[in-house]
Amino acid sequence: MNKVIFNQHYSRLLFLALATAFVWMQSACKKEVTEGAPVITSVRNYAASPADTLVNDITTGQWVVLIGHNLKNAVQISFNGIPATINSTMFSDTSATVLVPAVIPFPSVSPADLNTIRYVTRQGATTFTFDIVAPPPTITSISNENANEGDSVYIYGLNLFFISELTFAGTSITDYTTAGDGTAIGFVLPALTQGGPVAVSTKSGRATTPFNVNDATTGVLCDFDKINTFSWGTGIDNSSATFPGNRGNYAVLSNDVLPAGDGTWWGWQRSINTNDVQWIPADSLSLPLDDYAIKFEINVPSTWTGTSIYIIKGYSFDYMARYEPWQGANGTVSPFVTKGWRTVTIPLSMFRSNDGKGSAPANLTGLLGATATGAVNIQTKNFSALPSASGLQAAIDNIRVVKIK
């Protein structure tokens, strides 16, 4: 009888041991499958169906979905050797959604990294060969659209490498330097004979600005010379001693350190106010708000870290655009100096309610009114609850509104 009981007890123990071993083996197999080295098998476009198709090549700034196995827990994903930003919530074991870096310095990519996707997890790494192509160039800004012969000019954008042709206002530029990451081109401006766009041709395509440079008439509202609609607020000067590189007359904004909340814009040299002008053609009011921008050239010879410049239309504070180039991200402040004249571009979509911090107008009519006419008011204020960190001395010229799209 004891023998039978012992055998039954032994059998149960043996069964439990075998069951435990089987579960452990299953777990180990599963772990081996799900936590092995990553594998990439294909790449999809990240878009709603039916655009979420497999692709044969990708480009900078493109959202893609990497398809494969063991793709969880990525610690680094690189395209042509350039790390991408990782968002773990967009990963699963079989797919990873990632944004290809916007800037890849194609000319300096090593042959070993060219056309590769490198995927690294805590369990291993893989390199997937895949065509990564440079997209057409884009132009985002120009340091000085109304520069003089002999001035240094910089064109900013993306993919500005492998350049085959560069023109500025119709004049060919053959002597230039490029940033290694393709974000800038620099050159000394030759003599110009006309106004016109900026155009850059590369191996990947061509970019042309929708606006002209070296253009003294298109969209100009006040240049303090031939188109002089200035009314009051400050003095007009043409001296090259304080603000060298000028083209004729300009207006000067100037103030010392301002008390907290000081908005007495009507004080001497605290504002530039024009007569009523036509901001845009009335028949263009149906266009999108961000199709237009207000532009001007500015010269700030000494450190500026506090006073705010803002722009309104027709003395109305319903919407304003604030220009605070010393204001960095997260409230940081960086001293601002121009070292000559620089072009400021403020899209009309940047005009906001609530002292420039609220919502944008619904459309151009909401900002400019039914006729798109009214004064241009460029004024200064200390919006801070503390005294301004600095005063301001700046010259402004060539106030204009032009199409940027």
Tab-separated table of C-alpha atoms in Angstrom:
chain	number	residue	atom	x	y	z
A	1	MET	CA	0.000	0.000	0.000
A	2	ASN	CA	2.818	2.408	0.883
A	3	LYS	CA	4.514	1.451	-2.368
A	4	VAL	CA	1.434	2.476	-4.345
A	5	ILE	CA	1.150	5.804	-2.532
A	6	PHE	CA	4.852	6.462	-3.083
A	7	ASN	CA	4.579	5.692	-6.789
A	8	GLN	CA	1.580	7.993	-7.149
A	9	HIS	CA	3.418	10.793	-5.327
A	10	TYR	CA	6.521	10.220	-7.442
A	11	SER	CA	4.474	10.315	-10.642
A	12	ARG	CA	2.928	13.656	-9.686
A	13	LEU	CA	6.334	15.169	-8.949
A	14	LEU	CA	7.683	13.866	-12.247
A	15	PHE	CA	4.682	15.345	-14.108
A	16	LEU	CA	5.167	18.764	-12.463
A	17	ALA	CA	8.879	18.714	-13.262
A	18	LEU	CA	8.220	17.840	-16.896
A	19	ALA	CA	5.492	20.479	-17.151
A	20	THR	CA	7.778	23.118	-15.648
A	21	ALA	CA	10.557	22.166	-18.026
A	22	PHE	CA	8.183	22.334	-20.987
A	23	VAL	CA	6.967	25.816	-19.982
A	24	TRP	CA	10.550	26.947	-19.487
A	25	MET	CA	11.546	25.594	-22.894
A	26	GLN	CA	8.575	27.316	-24.538
A	27	SER	CA	9.487	30.563	-22.796
A	28	ALA	CA	13.089	30.242	-23.863
A	29	CYS	CA	12.072	29.603	-27.470
A	30	LYS	CA	9.716	32.554	-27.420
A	31	LYS	CA	12.389	34.771	-25.920
A	32	GLU	CA	14.821	33.643	-28.600
A	33	VAL	CA	12.334	34.632	-31.308
A	34	THR	CA	11.170	37.969	-29.891
A	35	GLU	CA	14.397	39.200	-28.359
A	36	GLY	CA	16.972	38.222	-30.948
A	37	ALA	CA	18.951	40.576	-33.158
A	38	PRO	CA	16.802	42.930	-35.280
A	39	VAL	CA	16.023	42.110	-38.906
A	40	ILE	CA	14.742	44.571	-41.547
A	41	THR	CA	13.006	43.045	-44.550
A	42	SER	CA	11.374	46.027	-46.287
A	43	VAL	CA	10.453	49.712	-46.045
A	44	ARG	CA	6.996	51.253	-46.412
A	45	ASN	CA	5.865	54.811	-46.884
A	46	TYR	CA	4.183	56.074	-43.703
A	47	ALA	CA	0.847	57.309	-45.016
A	48	ALA	CA	-2.815	56.464	-45.025
A	49	SER	CA	-3.918	53.646	-47.328
A	50	PRO	CA	-3.499	53.284	-50.260
A	51	ALA	CA	-0.333	55.410	-50.093
A	52	ASP	CA	1.285	53.116	-47.488
A	53	THR	CA	3.078	51.149	-50.171
A	54	LEU	CA	6.470	49.493	-50.242
A	55	VAL	CA	9.111	51.915	-51.525
A	56	ASN	CA	12.335	51.418	-53.418
A	57	ASP	CA	14.064	54.499	-52.066
A	58	ILE	CA	13.611	57.119	-49.371
A	59	THR	CA	14.715	60.698	-48.844
A	60	THR	CA	15.469	63.127	-46.039
A	61	GLY	CA	12.602	64.328	-43.871
A	62	GLN	CA	10.371	61.413	-44.901
A	63	TRP	CA	8.310	59.322	-42.477
A	64	VAL	CA	8.820	55.610	-43.158
A	65	VAL	CA	7.854	52.282	-41.605
A	66	LEU	CA	10.628	49.709	-41.282
A	67	ILE	CA	9.240	46.172	-41.552
A	68	GLY	CA	10.983	43.140	-40.038
A	69	HIS	CA	11.446	41.252	-36.772
A	70	ASN	CA	12.762	42.004	-33.292
A	71	LEU	CA	12.392	45.745	-33.819
A	72	LYS	CA	11.295	46.602	-30.272
A	73	ASN	CA	13.616	48.356	-27.845
A	74	ALA	CA	15.642	50.226	-30.472
A	75	VAL	CA	18.450	52.299	-29.016
A	76	GLN	CA	19.662	53.802	-32.296
A	77	ILE	CA	18.471	53.996	-35.895
A	78	SER	CA	20.753	55.675	-38.412
A	79	PHE	CA	20.287	56.596	-42.050
A	80	ASN	CA	23.531	57.044	-43.990
A	81	GLY	CA	25.219	57.151	-40.593
A	82	ILE	CA	23.037	59.992	-39.267
A	83	PRO	CA	21.003	59.066	-36.140
A	84	ALA	CA	17.240	59.543	-36.252
A	85	THR	CA	15.048	60.580	-33.339
A	86	ILE	CA	13.506	57.551	-31.645
A	87	ASN	CA	9.932	57.461	-30.327
A	88	SER	CA	9.391	54.128	-28.555
A	89	THR	CA	5.600	54.401	-28.752
A	90	MET	CA	5.803	53.964	-32.538
A	91	PHE	CA	7.570	50.605	-32.392
A	92	SER	CA	6.386	46.992	-32.317
A	93	ASP	CA	8.181	43.704	-32.749
A	94	THR	CA	7.524	43.731	-36.494
A	95	SER	CA	7.519	47.420	-37.425
A	96	ALA	CA	9.116	50.749	-36.531
A	97	THR	CA	7.836	54.137	-37.639
A	98	VAL	CA	10.611	56.697	-37.866
A	99	LEU	CA	11.416	60.054	-39.453
A	100	VAL	CA	14.454	60.084	-41.714
A	101	PRO	CA	16.741	62.954	-40.542
A	102	ALA	CA	16.012	66.194	-42.368
A	103	VAL	CA	19.715	66.924	-42.791
A	104	ILE	CA	22.103	64.347	-44.197
A	105	PRO	CA	25.462	65.657	-45.461
A	106	PHE	CA	25.552	63.485	-48.574
A	107	PRO	CA	28.923	64.736	-49.897
A	108	SER	CA	30.676	63.691	-46.674
A	109	VAL	CA	28.882	60.374	-46.032
A	110	SER	CA	31.449	57.591	-45.962
A	111	PRO	CA	31.149	54.859	-48.610
A	112	ALA	CA	30.490	52.322	-45.831
A	113	ASP	CA	27.466	54.300	-44.585
A	114	LEU	CA	26.058	55.351	-47.942
A	115	ASN	CA	22.611	53.876	-48.661
A	116	THR	CA	22.354	52.042	-45.356
A	117	ILE	CA	19.866	51.839	-42.500
A	118	ARG	CA	21.591	50.813	-39.274
A	119	TYR	CA	19.264	49.415	-36.593
A	120	VAL	CA	20.531	48.769	-33.059
A	121	THR	CA	18.638	47.224	-30.130
A	122	ARG	CA	19.787	45.894	-26.769
A	123	GLN	CA	19.851	42.422	-28.325
A	124	GLY	CA	21.926	43.177	-31.403
A	125	ALA	CA	22.234	45.192	-34.608
A	126	THR	CA	21.670	44.953	-38.332
A	127	THR	CA	22.560	46.983	-41.402
A	128	PHE	CA	20.014	47.084	-44.214
A	129	THR	CA	21.132	48.278	-47.627
A	130	PHE	CA	18.578	50.651	-49.131
A	131	ASP	CA	18.674	53.622	-51.509
A	132	ILE	CA	18.612	56.956	-49.653
A	133	VAL	CA	18.485	59.795	-52.160
A	134	ALA	CA	19.085	63.521	-51.782
A	135	PRO	CA	15.857	65.453	-52.479
A	136	PRO	CA	15.666	68.652	-54.536
A	137	PRO	CA	17.082	71.751	-52.830
A	138	THR	CA	14.939	74.160	-50.838
A	139	ILE	CA	15.581	77.811	-50.033
A	140	THR	CA	14.243	78.977	-46.667
A	141	SER	CA	15.811	82.434	-46.308
A	142	ILE	CA	18.409	84.872	-47.602
A	143	SER	CA	20.573	86.910	-45.274
A	144	ASN	CA	20.164	90.177	-47.197
A	145	GLU	CA	17.835	90.431	-50.177
A	146	ASN	CA	18.974	93.988	-50.922
A	147	ALA	CA	22.710	93.675	-50.442
A	148	ASN	CA	25.311	95.878	-52.111
A	149	GLU	CA	28.126	94.823	-54.391
A	150	GLY	CA	30.908	93.367	-52.254
A	151	ASP	CA	28.628	92.352	-49.355
A	152	SER	CA	28.666	88.803	-48.019
A	153	VAL	CA	25.366	87.051	-48.730
A	154	TYR	CA	24.136	83.722	-47.380
A	155	ILE	CA	21.381	81.520	-48.755
A	156	TYR	CA	19.868	79.133	-46.199
A	157	GLY	CA	17.891	75.992	-46.865
A	158	LEU	CA	18.246	72.234	-47.223
A	159	ASN	CA	20.102	69.971	-49.652
A	160	LEU	CA	22.219	72.793	-51.008
A	161	PHE	CA	25.031	70.587	-52.315
A	162	PHE	CA	26.104	69.093	-55.638
A	163	ILE	CA	25.350	72.565	-57.075
A	164	SER	CA	25.445	72.914	-60.839
A	165	GLU	CA	24.135	76.484	-61.110
A	166	LEU	CA	23.460	79.423	-58.770
A	167	THR	CA	21.923	82.751	-59.782
A	168	PHE	CA	21.042	85.817	-57.722
A	169	ALA	CA	18.703	88.328	-59.376
A	170	GLY	CA	19.602	86.853	-62.745
A	171	THR	CA	23.360	87.144	-62.188
A	172	SER	CA	25.389	83.939	-62.218
A	173	ILE	CA	27.357	83.218	-59.032
A	174	THR	CA	30.332	80.958	-59.658
A	175	ASP	CA	32.523	81.640	-56.620
A	176	TYR	CA	30.789	80.375	-53.488
A	177	THR	CA	31.222	78.100	-50.485
A	178	THR	CA	28.729	75.567	-49.135
A	179	ALA	CA	28.092	74.219	-45.656
A	180	GLY	CA	29.027	70.568	-45.322
A	181	ASP	CA	25.494	69.607	-44.295
A	182	GLY	CA	23.926	71.413	-47.262
A	183	THR	CA	22.117	74.060	-45.187
A	184	ALA	CA	23.855	77.197	-46.498
A	185	ILE	CA	25.678	78.804	-49.412
A	186	GLY	CA	27.886	81.865	-48.948
A	187	PHE	CA	29.347	84.253	-51.513
A	188	VAL	CA	30.441	87.821	-52.089
A	189	LEU	CA	27.812	89.642	-54.131
A	190	PRO	CA	28.971	90.791	-57.576
A	191	ALA	CA	27.519	93.799	-59.366
A	192	LEU	CA	23.840	93.335	-60.222
A	193	THR	CA	21.983	94.799	-63.160
A	194	GLN	CA	18.381	93.941	-62.298
A	195	GLY	CA	16.023	92.410	-59.771
A	196	GLY	CA	14.979	88.781	-59.925
A	197	PRO	CA	14.638	85.546	-57.971
A	198	VAL	CA	17.334	83.373	-56.432
A	199	ALA	CA	17.740	79.978	-58.120
A	200	VAL	CA	19.807	76.957	-57.125
A	201	SER	CA	20.206	73.906	-59.362
A	202	THR	CA	21.675	70.641	-58.039
A	203	LYS	CA	21.921	67.026	-59.167
A	204	SER	CA	18.540	66.451	-57.494
A	205	GLY	CA	16.542	69.381	-58.860
A	206	ARG	CA	16.087	73.136	-58.786
A	207	ALA	CA	14.766	75.653	-56.255
A	208	THR	CA	13.641	79.169	-57.163
A	209	THR	CA	12.330	81.813	-54.769
A	210	PRO	CA	8.778	83.030	-55.462
A	211	PHE	CA	9.951	86.572	-54.666
A	212	ASN	CA	12.614	88.801	-56.136
A	213	VAL	CA	15.810	90.061	-54.578
A	214	ASN	CA	17.413	93.403	-55.429
A	215	ASP	CA	13.877	94.619	-56.135
A	216	ALA	CA	13.111	98.217	-55.143
A	217	THR	CA	9.452	98.261	-56.207
A	218	THR	CA	7.528	94.984	-55.860
A	219	GLY	CA	5.372	95.155	-52.739
A	220	VAL	CA	7.355	98.067	-51.303
A	221	LEU	CA	5.282	100.100	-48.841
A	222	CYS	CA	7.995	102.478	-47.626
A	223	ASP	CA	11.700	102.793	-48.450
A	224	PHE	CA	12.111	106.361	-47.091
A	225	ASP	CA	13.377	107.427	-50.520
A	226	LYS	CA	11.451	107.077	-53.788
A	227	ILE	CA	8.540	105.342	-52.038
A	228	ASN	CA	8.344	107.438	-48.907
A	229	THR	CA	5.083	106.988	-47.033
A	230	PHE	CA	6.643	107.657	-43.626
A	231	SER	CA	4.463	109.776	-41.347
A	232	TRP	CA	5.919	110.137	-37.846
A	233	GLY	CA	7.515	108.475	-34.811
A	234	THR	CA	11.263	108.712	-35.278
A	235	GLY	CA	14.059	110.312	-37.271
A	236	ILE	CA	15.188	109.515	-40.810
A	237	ASP	CA	18.903	109.315	-41.566
A	238	ASN	CA	21.228	108.291	-44.394
A	239	SER	CA	24.593	108.254	-42.630
A	240	SER	CA	26.841	105.259	-43.280
A	241	ALA	CA	28.848	105.881	-40.126
A	242	THR	CA	26.516	104.200	-37.617
A	243	PHE	CA	24.702	101.913	-40.036
A	244	PRO	CA	27.123	101.150	-42.895
A	245	GLY	CA	25.976	99.506	-46.093
A	246	ASN	CA	22.755	101.499	-46.355
A	247	ARG	CA	20.945	102.255	-49.589
A	248	GLY	CA	19.855	105.836	-49.063
A	249	ASN	CA	17.537	106.820	-46.216
A	250	TYR	CA	16.416	104.619	-43.339
A	251	ALA	CA	14.476	105.006	-40.079
A	252	VAL	CA	16.029	104.590	-36.643
A	253	LEU	CA	14.513	102.941	-33.572
A	254	SER	CA	16.356	103.799	-30.371
A	255	ASN	CA	15.732	103.533	-26.643
A	256	ASP	CA	17.608	102.887	-23.412
A	257	VAL	CA	16.690	100.125	-20.963
A	258	LEU	CA	12.902	100.214	-20.572
A	259	PRO	CA	11.010	99.896	-17.270
A	260	ALA	CA	8.831	96.854	-16.726
A	261	GLY	CA	5.842	96.858	-19.063
A	262	ASP	CA	6.850	100.098	-20.781
A	263	GLY	CA	4.771	100.409	-23.947
A	264	THR	CA	4.986	104.142	-24.619
A	265	TRP	CA	5.505	103.554	-28.323
A	266	TRP	CA	4.566	107.174	-29.125
A	267	GLY	CA	7.780	108.427	-27.535
A	268	TRP	CA	10.522	109.766	-29.787
A	269	GLN	CA	12.329	107.022	-31.751
A	270	ARG	CA	10.009	104.352	-30.346
A	271	SER	CA	8.027	103.731	-33.543
A	272	ILE	CA	7.840	103.941	-37.332
A	273	ASN	CA	4.374	104.873	-38.584
A	274	THR	CA	3.467	105.243	-42.245
A	275	ASN	CA	0.518	106.817	-43.947
A	276	ASP	CA	-2.190	104.456	-45.195
A	277	VAL	CA	-0.755	102.036	-47.749
A	278	GLN	CA	-2.020	99.090	-49.817
A	279	TRP	CA	-0.654	96.034	-48.013
A	280	ILE	CA	-1.651	93.603	-50.779
A	281	PRO	CA	-3.891	93.877	-53.846
A	282	ALA	CA	-7.530	93.712	-52.770
A	283	ASP	CA	-8.186	90.937	-55.284
A	284	SER	CA	-5.635	88.761	-53.446
A	285	LEU	CA	-7.538	88.713	-50.145
A	286	SER	CA	-8.932	85.275	-50.946
A	287	LEU	CA	-5.451	83.709	-50.910
A	288	PRO	CA	-4.196	81.789	-47.860
A	289	LEU	CA	-2.915	83.896	-44.990
A	290	ASP	CA	0.598	82.441	-45.115
A	291	ASP	CA	1.067	83.209	-48.830
A	292	TYR	CA	2.306	86.691	-47.874
A	293	ALA	CA	4.959	88.056	-45.530
A	294	ILE	CA	5.989	91.491	-44.348
A	295	LYS	CA	9.696	92.078	-44.871
A	296	PHE	CA	12.259	94.723	-44.090
A	297	GLU	CA	16.003	95.088	-43.713
A	298	ILE	CA	17.378	95.716	-40.241
A	299	ASN	CA	20.794	96.771	-38.944
A	300	VAL	CA	21.577	96.226	-35.239
A	301	PRO	CA	25.185	97.283	-34.562
A	302	SER	CA	25.261	96.627	-30.806
A	303	THR	CA	23.975	93.908	-28.483
A	304	TRP	CA	20.194	93.651	-28.271
A	305	THR	CA	18.698	91.399	-25.571
A	306	GLY	CA	15.460	92.922	-24.337
A	307	THR	CA	13.224	95.459	-26.060
A	308	SER	CA	10.602	93.899	-28.362
A	309	ILE	CA	9.764	95.185	-31.828
A	310	TYR	CA	6.203	94.497	-32.918
A	311	ILE	CA	4.187	95.244	-36.047
A	312	ILE	CA	0.507	96.119	-36.290
A	313	LYS	CA	-1.756	97.514	-39.005
A	314	GLY	CA	-3.616	100.793	-38.802
A	315	TYR	CA	-2.877	101.385	-35.084
A	316	SER	CA	-5.040	98.384	-34.237
A	317	PHE	CA	-3.801	96.009	-31.539
A	318	ASP	CA	-6.223	93.228	-32.492
A	319	TYR	CA	-3.347	91.356	-34.132
A	320	MET	CA	0.401	91.883	-33.884
A	321	ALA	CA	3.581	90.154	-34.956
A	322	ARG	CA	6.461	90.302	-32.501
A	323	TYR	CA	10.073	90.354	-33.658
A	324	GLU	CA	12.368	89.196	-30.851
A	325	PRO	CA	15.441	87.558	-32.399
A	326	TRP	CA	17.173	87.512	-29.006
A	327	GLN	CA	14.435	85.219	-27.639
A	328	GLY	CA	15.429	81.571	-27.832
A	329	ALA	CA	13.670	78.336	-27.067
A	330	ASN	CA	12.485	77.691	-23.505
A	331	GLY	CA	12.885	81.339	-22.568
A	332	THR	CA	16.627	81.497	-23.157
A	333	VAL	CA	18.121	84.817	-24.264
A	334	SER	CA	20.985	85.166	-26.753
A	335	PRO	CA	22.469	88.579	-27.577
A	336	PHE	CA	21.543	89.607	-31.120
A	337	VAL	CA	23.782	91.632	-33.464
A	338	THR	CA	23.467	91.749	-37.252
A	339	LYS	CA	26.957	92.826	-38.373
A	340	GLY	CA	25.419	94.762	-41.256
A	341	TRP	CA	21.996	94.714	-42.861
A	342	ARG	CA	19.843	91.591	-42.643
A	343	THR	CA	16.447	90.763	-44.128
A	344	VAL	CA	13.604	90.048	-41.713
A	345	THR	CA	10.707	87.926	-42.999
A	346	ILE	CA	7.516	87.619	-40.954
A	347	PRO	CA	4.706	85.578	-42.575
A	348	LEU	CA	1.323	87.255	-42.096
A	349	SER	CA	0.210	84.029	-40.403
A	350	MET	CA	2.484	85.050	-37.512
A	351	PHE	CA	0.232	87.979	-36.639
A	352	ARG	CA	-1.619	86.892	-33.491
A	353	SER	CA	-4.123	88.235	-30.999
A	354	ASN	CA	-3.329	88.776	-27.296
A	355	ASP	CA	-0.120	90.797	-27.764
A	356	GLY	CA	1.131	88.466	-30.466
A	357	LYS	CA	0.777	85.303	-28.370
A	358	GLY	CA	-2.806	84.268	-29.159
A	359	SER	CA	-4.526	82.963	-32.267
A	360	ALA	CA	-3.995	83.946	-35.883
A	361	PRO	CA	-6.740	85.671	-37.898
A	362	ALA	CA	-8.953	83.356	-39.930
A	363	ASN	CA	-7.863	84.860	-43.244
A	364	LEU	CA	-6.282	87.871	-44.925
A	365	THR	CA	-9.482	89.883	-44.671
A	366	GLY	CA	-9.551	89.263	-40.924
A	367	LEU	CA	-6.088	90.784	-40.661
A	368	LEU	CA	-6.089	93.465	-43.356
A	369	GLY	CA	-9.763	94.388	-43.711
A	370	ALA	CA	-11.958	94.482	-46.802
A	371	THR	CA	-9.656	96.840	-48.732
A	372	ALA	CA	-6.255	95.697	-47.363
A	373	THR	CA	-5.260	99.322	-46.712
A	374	GLY	CA	-3.946	100.979	-43.584
A	375	ALA	CA	-0.824	102.297	-41.899
A	376	VAL	CA	2.184	100.140	-41.126
A	377	ASN	CA	3.133	100.567	-37.471
A	378	ILE	CA	6.478	99.190	-36.295
A	379	GLN	CA	6.713	99.948	-32.587
A	380	THR	CA	8.635	98.960	-29.464
A	381	LYS	CA	7.661	97.750	-26.007
A	382	ASN	CA	9.026	95.925	-22.982
A	383	PHE	CA	6.519	93.101	-22.471
A	384	SER	CA	8.429	91.798	-19.447
A	385	ALA	CA	7.510	92.320	-15.784
A	386	LEU	CA	11.154	93.305	-15.245
A	387	PRO	CA	13.249	96.096	-16.784
A	388	SER	CA	14.428	95.176	-20.286
A	389	ALA	CA	17.770	93.428	-20.377
A	390	SER	CA	19.046	96.015	-22.849
A	391	GLY	CA	18.078	99.021	-24.867
A	392	LEU	CA	17.766	99.035	-28.627
A	393	GLN	CA	19.450	100.809	-31.486
A	394	ALA	CA	18.339	99.609	-34.909
A	395	ALA	CA	17.898	100.960	-38.414
A	396	ILE	CA	15.029	99.727	-40.609
A	397	ASP	CA	14.581	100.092	-44.372
A	398	ASN	CA	12.614	98.734	-47.337
A	399	ILE	CA	9.332	97.843	-45.629
A	400	ARG	CA	7.374	95.607	-48.001
A	401	VAL	CA	4.750	92.877	-48.238
A	402	VAL	CA	5.442	90.180	-50.827
A	403	LYS	CA	4.223	86.730	-51.800
A	404	ILE	CA	6.398	83.992	-50.346
A	405	LYS	CA	4.463	81.031	-51.778
